[in-house]
PDB file of C-alpha atoms in Angstrom:
ATOM      1  CA  SER A  21     192.557 -17.501 183.529  1.00 66.00           C
ATOM      2  CA  LYS A  22     195.186 -14.770 183.502  1.00 64.00           C
ATOM      3  CA  LEU A  23     192.597 -12.059 182.713  1.00 63.00           C
ATOM      4  CA  ARG A  24     190.399 -13.140 185.611  1.00 69.00           C
ATOM      5  CA  LEU A  25     193.389 -13.126 187.963  1.00 62.00           C
ATOM      6  CA  ARG A  26     194.350  -9.638 186.829  1.00 63.00           C
ATOM      7  CA  ARG A  27     190.792  -8.384 187.426  1.00 64.00           C
ATOM      8  CA  ARG A  28     190.734  -9.910 190.902  1.00 67.00           C
ATOM      9  CA  ILE A  29     194.048  -8.271 191.783  1.00 61.00           C
ATOM     10  CA  ARG A  30     192.771  -4.909 190.593  1.00 64.00           C
ATOM     11  CA  LEU A  31     189.503  -5.301 192.496  1.00 64.00           C
ATOM     12  CA  GLU A  32     191.429  -6.125 195.658  1.00 64.00           C
ATOM     13  CA  ALA A  33     193.584  -3.041 195.094  1.00 64.00           C
ATOM     14  CA  ILE A  34     190.487  -0.831 194.832  1.00 65.00           C
ATOM     15  CA  LEU A  35     189.057  -2.376 198.020  1.00 61.00           C
ATOM     16  CA  VAL A  36     192.305  -1.599 199.840  1.00 63.00           C
ATOM     17  CA  VAL A  37     192.089   2.021 198.679  1.00 64.00           C
ATOM     18  CA  THR A  38     188.405   2.210 199.667  1.00 63.00           C
ATOM     19  CA  ARG A  39     189.210   1.027 203.189  1.00 62.00           C
ATOM     20  CA  ALA A  40     192.106   3.477 203.449  1.00 61.00           C
ATOM     21  CA  LEU A  41     189.964   6.431 202.341  1.00 59.00           C
ATOM     22  CA  ALA A  42     187.288   5.526 204.884  1.00 61.00           C
ATOM     23  CA  ALA A  43     189.705   6.477 207.677  1.00 60.00           C
ATOM     24  CA  PRO A  44     189.490   9.982 209.187  1.00 55.00           C
ATOM     25  CA  PHE A  45     192.011  12.176 207.333  1.00 62.00           C
ATOM     26  CA  ASP A  46     192.829  15.821 207.050  1.00 68.00           C
ATOM     27  CA  LEU A  47     192.724  17.090 203.471  1.00 70.00           C
ATOM     28  CA  ARG A  48     196.449  16.911 202.676  1.00 74.00           C
ATOM     29  CA  THR A  49     196.904  13.470 204.187  1.00 76.00           C
ATOM     30  CA  MET A  50     193.900  12.139 202.284  1.00 73.00           C
ATOM     31  CA  LEU A  51     195.130  13.557 198.971  1.00 77.00           C
ATOM     32  CA  ALA A  52     198.616  12.159 199.554  1.00 80.00           C
ATOM     33  CA  GLU A  53     197.032   8.758 200.204  1.00 78.00           C
ATOM     34  CA  VAL A  54     195.054   8.985 196.947  1.00 79.00           C
ATOM     35  CA  THR A  55     198.046   9.932 194.811  1.00 83.00           C
ATOM     36  CA  ALA A  56     200.178   7.168 196.317  1.00 84.00           C
ATOM     37  CA  ALA A  57     197.395   4.639 195.714  1.00 82.00           C
ATOM     38  CA  ALA A  58     196.937   5.787 192.104  1.00 85.00           C
ATOM     39  CA  CYS A  59     200.633   5.302 191.369  1.00 87.00           C
ATOM     40  CA  ARG A  60     200.623   1.893 193.033  1.00 84.00           C
ATOM     41  CA  VAL A  61     197.445   0.574 191.429  1.00 83.00           C
ATOM     42  CA  LEU A  62     198.068   1.953 187.932  1.00 88.00           C
ATOM     43  CA  HIS A  63     201.854   1.339 187.918  1.00 89.00           C
ATOM     44  CA  ALA A  64     202.505   5.015 187.214  1.00 92.00           C
ATOM     45  CA  GLU A  65     205.479   7.247 187.945  1.00 92.00           C
ATOM     46  CA  ARG A  66     203.456  10.123 189.335  1.00 91.00           C
ATOM     47  CA  SER A  67     199.954  11.142 190.324  1.00 90.00           C
ATOM     48  CA  SER A  68     198.551  14.516 191.330  1.00 88.00           C
ATOM     49  CA  VAL A  69     195.270  15.993 192.519  1.00 88.00           C
ATOM     50  CA  TRP A  70     194.061  19.404 191.400  1.00 89.00           C
ATOM     51  CA  LEU A  71     191.223  21.042 193.317  1.00 87.00           C
ATOM     52  CA  HIS A  72     188.750  23.443 191.776  1.00 87.00           C
ATOM     53  CA  ASP A  73     188.680  26.963 193.211  1.00 87.00           C
ATOM     54  CA  PRO A  74     185.199  28.244 192.329  1.00 85.00           C
ATOM     55  CA  ALA A  75     186.071  31.790 193.437  1.00 87.00           C
ATOM     56  CA  THR A  76     188.600  32.167 190.601  1.00 90.00           C
ATOM     57  CA  ASP A  77     187.491  29.256 188.373  1.00 88.00           C
ATOM     58  CA  GLU A  78     191.036  27.878 188.516  1.00 89.00           C
ATOM     59  CA  MET A  79     192.526  24.455 189.116  1.00 89.00           C
ATOM     60  CA  VAL A  80     194.964  24.381 192.031  1.00 87.00           C
ATOM     61  CA  LEU A  81     197.660  21.724 192.284  1.00 84.00           C
ATOM     62  CA  GLU A  82     197.408  20.522 195.883  1.00 72.00           C
ATOM     63  CA  VAL A  83     199.617  17.428 196.012  1.00 65.00           C
ATOM     64  CA  ALA A  84     202.888  16.908 194.153  1.00 60.00           C
ATOM     65  CA  SER A  85     206.235  15.759 195.461  1.00 52.00           C
ATOM     66  CA  ASP A  86     208.602  18.295 193.914  1.00 54.00           C
ATOM     67  CA  ILE A  87     206.739  21.420 192.842  1.00 60.00           C
ATOM     68  CA  ARG A  88     205.014  24.224 194.674  1.00 62.00           C
ATOM     69  CA  GLN A  89     201.378  25.134 194.254  1.00 67.00           C
ATOM     70  CA  VAL A  90     200.402  25.809 190.632  1.00 79.00           C
ATOM     71  CA  ARG A  91     197.193  27.448 189.463  1.00 84.00           C
ATOM     72  CA  LEU A  92     195.697  26.931 185.995  1.00 84.00           C
ATOM     73  CA  PRO A  93     192.570  28.475 184.492  1.00 87.00           C
ATOM     74  CA  VAL A  94     189.801  26.002 183.693  1.00 89.00           C
ATOM     75  CA  GLY A  95     190.306  25.137 180.013  1.00 86.00           C
ATOM     76  CA  SER A  96     194.113  25.435 180.110  1.00 86.00           C
ATOM     77  CA  GLY A  97     196.198  22.283 179.575  1.00 90.00           C
ATOM     78  CA  LEU A  98     194.958  18.726 179.925  1.00 94.00           C
ATOM     79  CA  VAL A  99     193.871  19.344 183.522  1.00 92.00           C
ATOM     80  CA  GLY A 100     191.917  22.442 182.505  1.00 92.00           C
ATOM     81  CA  ALA A 101     190.393  20.648 179.510  1.00 93.00           C
ATOM     82  CA  CYS A 102     189.276  17.804 181.767  1.00 93.00           C
ATOM     83  CA  ALA A 103     187.789  20.318 184.226  1.00 92.00           C
ATOM     84  CA  HIS A 104     185.978  22.128 181.425  1.00 91.00           C
ATOM     85  CA  ASP A 105     184.529  19.049 179.709  1.00 91.00           C
ATOM     86  CA  ARG A 106     184.175  16.831 182.820  1.00 92.00           C
ATOM     87  CA  GLN A 107     185.466  13.920 180.722  1.00 93.00           C
ATOM     88  CA  LEU A 108     188.305  11.416 181.101  1.00 95.00           C
ATOM     89  CA  ILE A 109     191.284  12.213 178.841  1.00 96.00           C
ATOM     90  CA  ASN A 110     193.740   9.459 177.929  1.00 97.00           C
ATOM     91  CA  VAL A 111     196.787  10.772 176.040  1.00 96.00           C
ATOM     92  CA  PRO A 112     199.451   8.273 174.900  1.00 96.00           C
ATOM     93  CA  ASP A 113     201.900  11.015 173.813  1.00 96.00           C
ATOM     94  CA  CYS A 114     201.457  14.255 175.729  1.00 95.00           C
ATOM     95  CA  TYR A 115     203.913  16.360 173.731  1.00 95.00           C
ATOM     96  CA  ALA A 116     202.011  15.496 170.562  1.00 95.00           C
ATOM     97  CA  ASP A 117     198.716  16.737 172.053  1.00 94.00           C
ATOM     98  CA  PRO A 118     198.022  20.470 171.501  1.00 94.00           C
ATOM     99  CA  ARG A 119     196.160  20.670 174.836  1.00 93.00           C
ATOM    100  CA  PHE A 120     199.244  19.684 176.827  1.00 94.00           C
ATOM    101  CA  ASP A 121     200.871  22.484 178.840  1.00 88.00           C
ATOM    102  CA  ALA A 122     204.594  21.758 179.196  1.00 89.00           C
ATOM    103  CA  SER A 123     205.174  24.598 181.684  1.00 84.00           C
ATOM    104  CA  VAL A 124     204.599  22.313 184.693  1.00 81.00           C
ATOM    105  CA  ASP A 125     207.257  19.927 183.342  1.00 84.00           C
ATOM    106  CA  GLN A 126     209.616  22.867 182.889  1.00 84.00           C
ATOM    107  CA  ARG A 127     209.124  23.965 186.498  1.00 79.00           C
ATOM    108  CA  SER A 128     209.619  20.501 187.987  1.00 77.00           C
ATOM    109  CA  GLY A 129     212.168  18.991 185.588  1.00 83.00           C
ATOM    110  CA  PHE A 130     209.857  16.011 185.102  1.00 87.00           C
ATOM    111  CA  HIS A 131     209.193  14.670 181.582  1.00 92.00           C
ATOM    112  CA  THR A 132     205.580  13.670 180.992  1.00 93.00           C
ATOM    113  CA  ARG A 133     205.268  10.889 178.451  1.00 95.00           C
ATOM    114  CA  CYS A 134     201.649   9.700 178.726  1.00 95.00           C
ATOM    115  CA  SER A 135     198.797  10.715 180.996  1.00 95.00           C
ATOM    116  CA  LEU A 136     195.385   9.779 182.281  1.00 96.00           C
ATOM    117  CA  THR A 137     193.318  12.745 183.501  1.00 95.00           C
ATOM    118  CA  LEU A 138     189.983  12.267 185.266  1.00 93.00           C
ATOM    119  CA  PRO A 139     187.335  14.605 186.705  1.00 93.00           C
ATOM    120  CA  LEU A 140     186.509  14.246 190.393  1.00 90.00           C
ATOM    121  CA  VAL A 141     182.743  14.418 190.841  1.00 86.00           C
ATOM    122  CA  ASP A 142     181.200  13.946 194.280  1.00 78.00           C
ATOM    123  CA  HIS A 143     178.126  11.881 195.200  1.00 74.00           C
ATOM    124  CA  ARG A 144     175.855  14.867 194.494  1.00 77.00           C
ATOM    125  CA  GLY A 145     177.273  15.414 191.023  1.00 81.00           C
ATOM    126  CA  GLY A 146     179.348  18.406 192.076  1.00 81.00           C
ATOM    127  CA  PHE A 147     182.712  18.955 190.398  1.00 87.00           C
ATOM    128  CA  VAL A 148     185.500  19.153 192.991  1.00 86.00           C
ATOM    129  CA  GLY A 149     188.729  18.630 191.058  1.00 89.00           C
ATOM    130  CA  VAL A 150     190.871  16.550 188.726  1.00 92.00           C
ATOM    131  CA  MET A 151     193.133  13.565 189.287  1.00 92.00           C
ATOM    132  CA  GLN A 152     196.020  13.078 186.868  1.00 93.00           C
ATOM    133  CA  VAL A 153     198.225  10.000 186.555  1.00 94.00           C
ATOM    134  CA  LEU A 154     201.446  10.185 184.545  1.00 94.00           C
ATOM    135  CA  ASN A 155     203.791   7.769 182.779  1.00 95.00           C
ATOM    136  CA  LYS A 156     202.633   4.183 183.038  1.00 95.00           C
ATOM    137  CA  ALA A 157     205.508   1.763 183.447  1.00 91.00           C
ATOM    138  CA  ASN A 158     206.318  -0.115 180.239  1.00 86.00           C
ATOM    139  CA  GLY A 159     203.669   1.413 178.013  1.00 92.00           C
ATOM    140  CA  VAL A 160     200.599   3.629 177.879  1.00 94.00           C
ATOM    141  CA  PHE A 161     197.301   3.590 179.773  1.00 95.00           C
ATOM    142  CA  ASP A 162     194.687   1.283 178.259  1.00 92.00           C
ATOM    143  CA  ALA A 163     190.923   0.752 178.670  1.00 91.00           C
ATOM    144  CA  ASN A 164     191.434  -1.422 181.762  1.00 87.00           C
ATOM    145  CA  ASP A 165     193.492   1.343 183.359  1.00 89.00           C
ATOM    146  CA  GLU A 166     190.719   3.824 182.563  1.00 92.00           C
ATOM    147  CA  THR A 167     188.124   1.665 184.343  1.00 88.00           C
ATOM    148  CA  LEU A 168     190.359   1.239 187.371  1.00 86.00           C
ATOM    149  CA  ALA A 169     191.235   4.942 187.473  1.00 88.00           C
ATOM    150  CA  GLN A 170     187.556   5.916 187.283  1.00 89.00           C
ATOM    151  CA  ALA A 171     186.779   3.732 190.289  1.00 84.00           C
ATOM    152  CA  LEU A 172     189.670   5.309 192.171  1.00 84.00           C
ATOM    153  CA  ALA A 173     188.594   8.826 191.156  1.00 85.00           C
ATOM    154  CA  ALA A 174     185.055   8.150 192.403  1.00 83.00           C
ATOM    155  CA  GLN A 175     186.427   7.062 195.773  1.00 78.00           C
ATOM    156  CA  CYS A 176     188.680  10.119 195.884  1.00 78.00           C
ATOM    157  CA  ALA A 177     185.796  12.506 195.131  1.00 79.00           C
ATOM    158  CA  VAL A 178     183.601  11.024 197.863  1.00 76.00           C
ATOM    159  CA  ALA A 179     186.460  11.075 200.389  1.00 74.00           C
ATOM    160  CA  LEU A 180     187.262  14.659 199.430  1.00 75.00           C
ATOM    161  CA  ALA A 181     183.638  15.710 199.917  1.00 70.00           C
ATOM    162  CA  ARG A 182     183.629  13.961 203.303  1.00 68.00           C
ATOM    163  CA  VAL A 183     186.825  15.695 204.448  1.00 61.00           C
ATOM    164  CA  ARG A 184     185.501  19.103 203.395  1.00 62.00           C
ATOM    165  CA  MET A 185     182.180  18.454 205.133  1.00 59.00           C
ATOM    166  CA  THR A 186     184.009  17.429 208.309  1.00 57.00           C
ATOM    167  CA  GLU A 187     186.199  20.530 208.176  1.00 55.00           C
ATOM    168  CA  ALA A 188     183.101  22.711 207.702  1.00 55.00           C
ATOM    169  CA  LEU A 189     181.424  21.076 210.724  1.00 53.00           C
ATOM    170  CA  ILE A 190     184.537  21.621 212.846  1.00 56.00           C
ATOM    171  CA  GLU A 191     184.715  25.276 211.801  1.00 62.00           C
ATOM    172  CA  GLY A 192     180.999  25.667 212.544  1.00 58.00           C
ATOM    173  CA  GLU A 193     181.451  24.163 216.007  1.00 60.00           C
ATOM    174  CA  LYS A 194     184.429  26.459 216.694  1.00 65.00           C
ATOM    175  CA  MET A 195     182.337  29.471 215.716  1.00 69.00           C
ATOM    176  CA  ARG A 196     179.446  28.292 217.910  1.00 68.00           C
ATOM    177  CA  GLN A 197     181.780  27.932 220.895  1.00 67.00           C
ATOM    178  CA  GLU A 198     183.298  31.372 220.284  1.00 66.00           C
ATOM    179  CA  LEU A 199     179.832  32.948 220.102  1.00 67.00           C
ATOM    180  CA  GLU A 200     178.799  31.176 223.304  1.00 65.00           C
ATOM    181  CA  LEU A 201     181.937  32.445 225.055  1.00 69.00           C
ATOM    182  CA  ALA A 202     181.229  35.975 223.846  1.00 67.00           C
ATOM    183  CA  ARG A 203     177.650  35.698 225.153  1.00 69.00           C
ATOM    184  CA  VAL A 204     178.888  34.537 228.576  1.00 65.00           C
ATOM    185  CA  VAL A 205     181.381  37.428 228.740  1.00 67.00           C
ATOM    186  CA  GLN A 206     178.699  39.953 227.770  1.00 71.00           C
ATOM    187  CA  MET A 207     176.214  38.558 230.287  1.00 67.00           C
ATOM    188  CA  SER A 208     178.826  38.673 233.043  1.00 66.00           C
ATOM    189  CA  THR A 209     179.054  42.463 232.658  1.00 70.00           C
ATOM    190  CA  LEU A 210     175.320  42.868 233.401  1.00 70.00           C
ATOM    191  CA  PRO A 211     173.869  42.857 236.931  1.00 69.00           C
ATOM    192  CA  ALA A 212     172.042  39.720 238.025  1.00 69.00           C
ATOM    193  CA  GLN A 213     169.021  41.790 239.078  1.00 72.00           C
ATOM    194  CA  VAL A 214     167.531  45.087 238.007  1.00 73.00           C
ATOM    195  CA  PRO A 215     168.847  47.791 240.376  1.00 71.00           C
ATOM    196  CA  ARG A 216     166.307  49.358 242.772  1.00 75.00           C
ATOM    197  CA  LEU A 217     166.655  53.109 243.171  1.00 74.00           C
ATOM    198  CA  ALA A 218     164.239  55.268 245.167  1.00 76.00           C
ATOM    199  CA  GLY A 219     162.105  57.364 242.878  1.00 76.00           C
ATOM    200  CA  TYR A 220     162.800  55.234 239.758  1.00 75.00           C
ATOM    201  CA  ASP A 221     160.994  52.308 238.118  1.00 76.00           C
ATOM    202  CA  MET A 222     163.343  50.134 235.989  1.00 70.00           C
ATOM    203  CA  HIS A 223     162.382  47.363 233.610  1.00 68.00           C
ATOM    204  CA  ALA A 224     164.586  45.173 231.360  1.00 66.00           C
TER     205      ALA A 224
END
């Protein structure tokens, strides 16, 4: 049937994204891959990823094609509301929703019509950010889109956690190497043996 065909196509799309996110990426490349996949799979005009900055409790826009970094307090706008409640938000008419913050549209010149906003929660249940998909072609986001977007968001959260873990390991290894180099330099300034001077006993 047509419904079964549509489900199979969507499942194949998610599998393609899953394979893509399994590749080794730096953070920006991975997020760009996610946003491109979200637009492709959900037939949307735009997708963005906002990362949570726990130091300031703000949401930081990391990937967008035509606007510089934006920071929003948790609780502000649809992204902030999603971050605060950790719940999917599907809005068919953004300008009619009191939670919508039009300032990002004003900065970019983009007009947001409808949106799907999802929390990114990693495999340990930790909140890492928000994915937002805007303006579905020829309509608004429905329940099927929500299911597909949730699967994509889950993959994004796991990939994001993996990238951050990898970056932390690399930084840890760099620090270990720097400490080892410092130890070698310090040791090279010391004599190989304790000096022997008549009339003195030295121990170290």
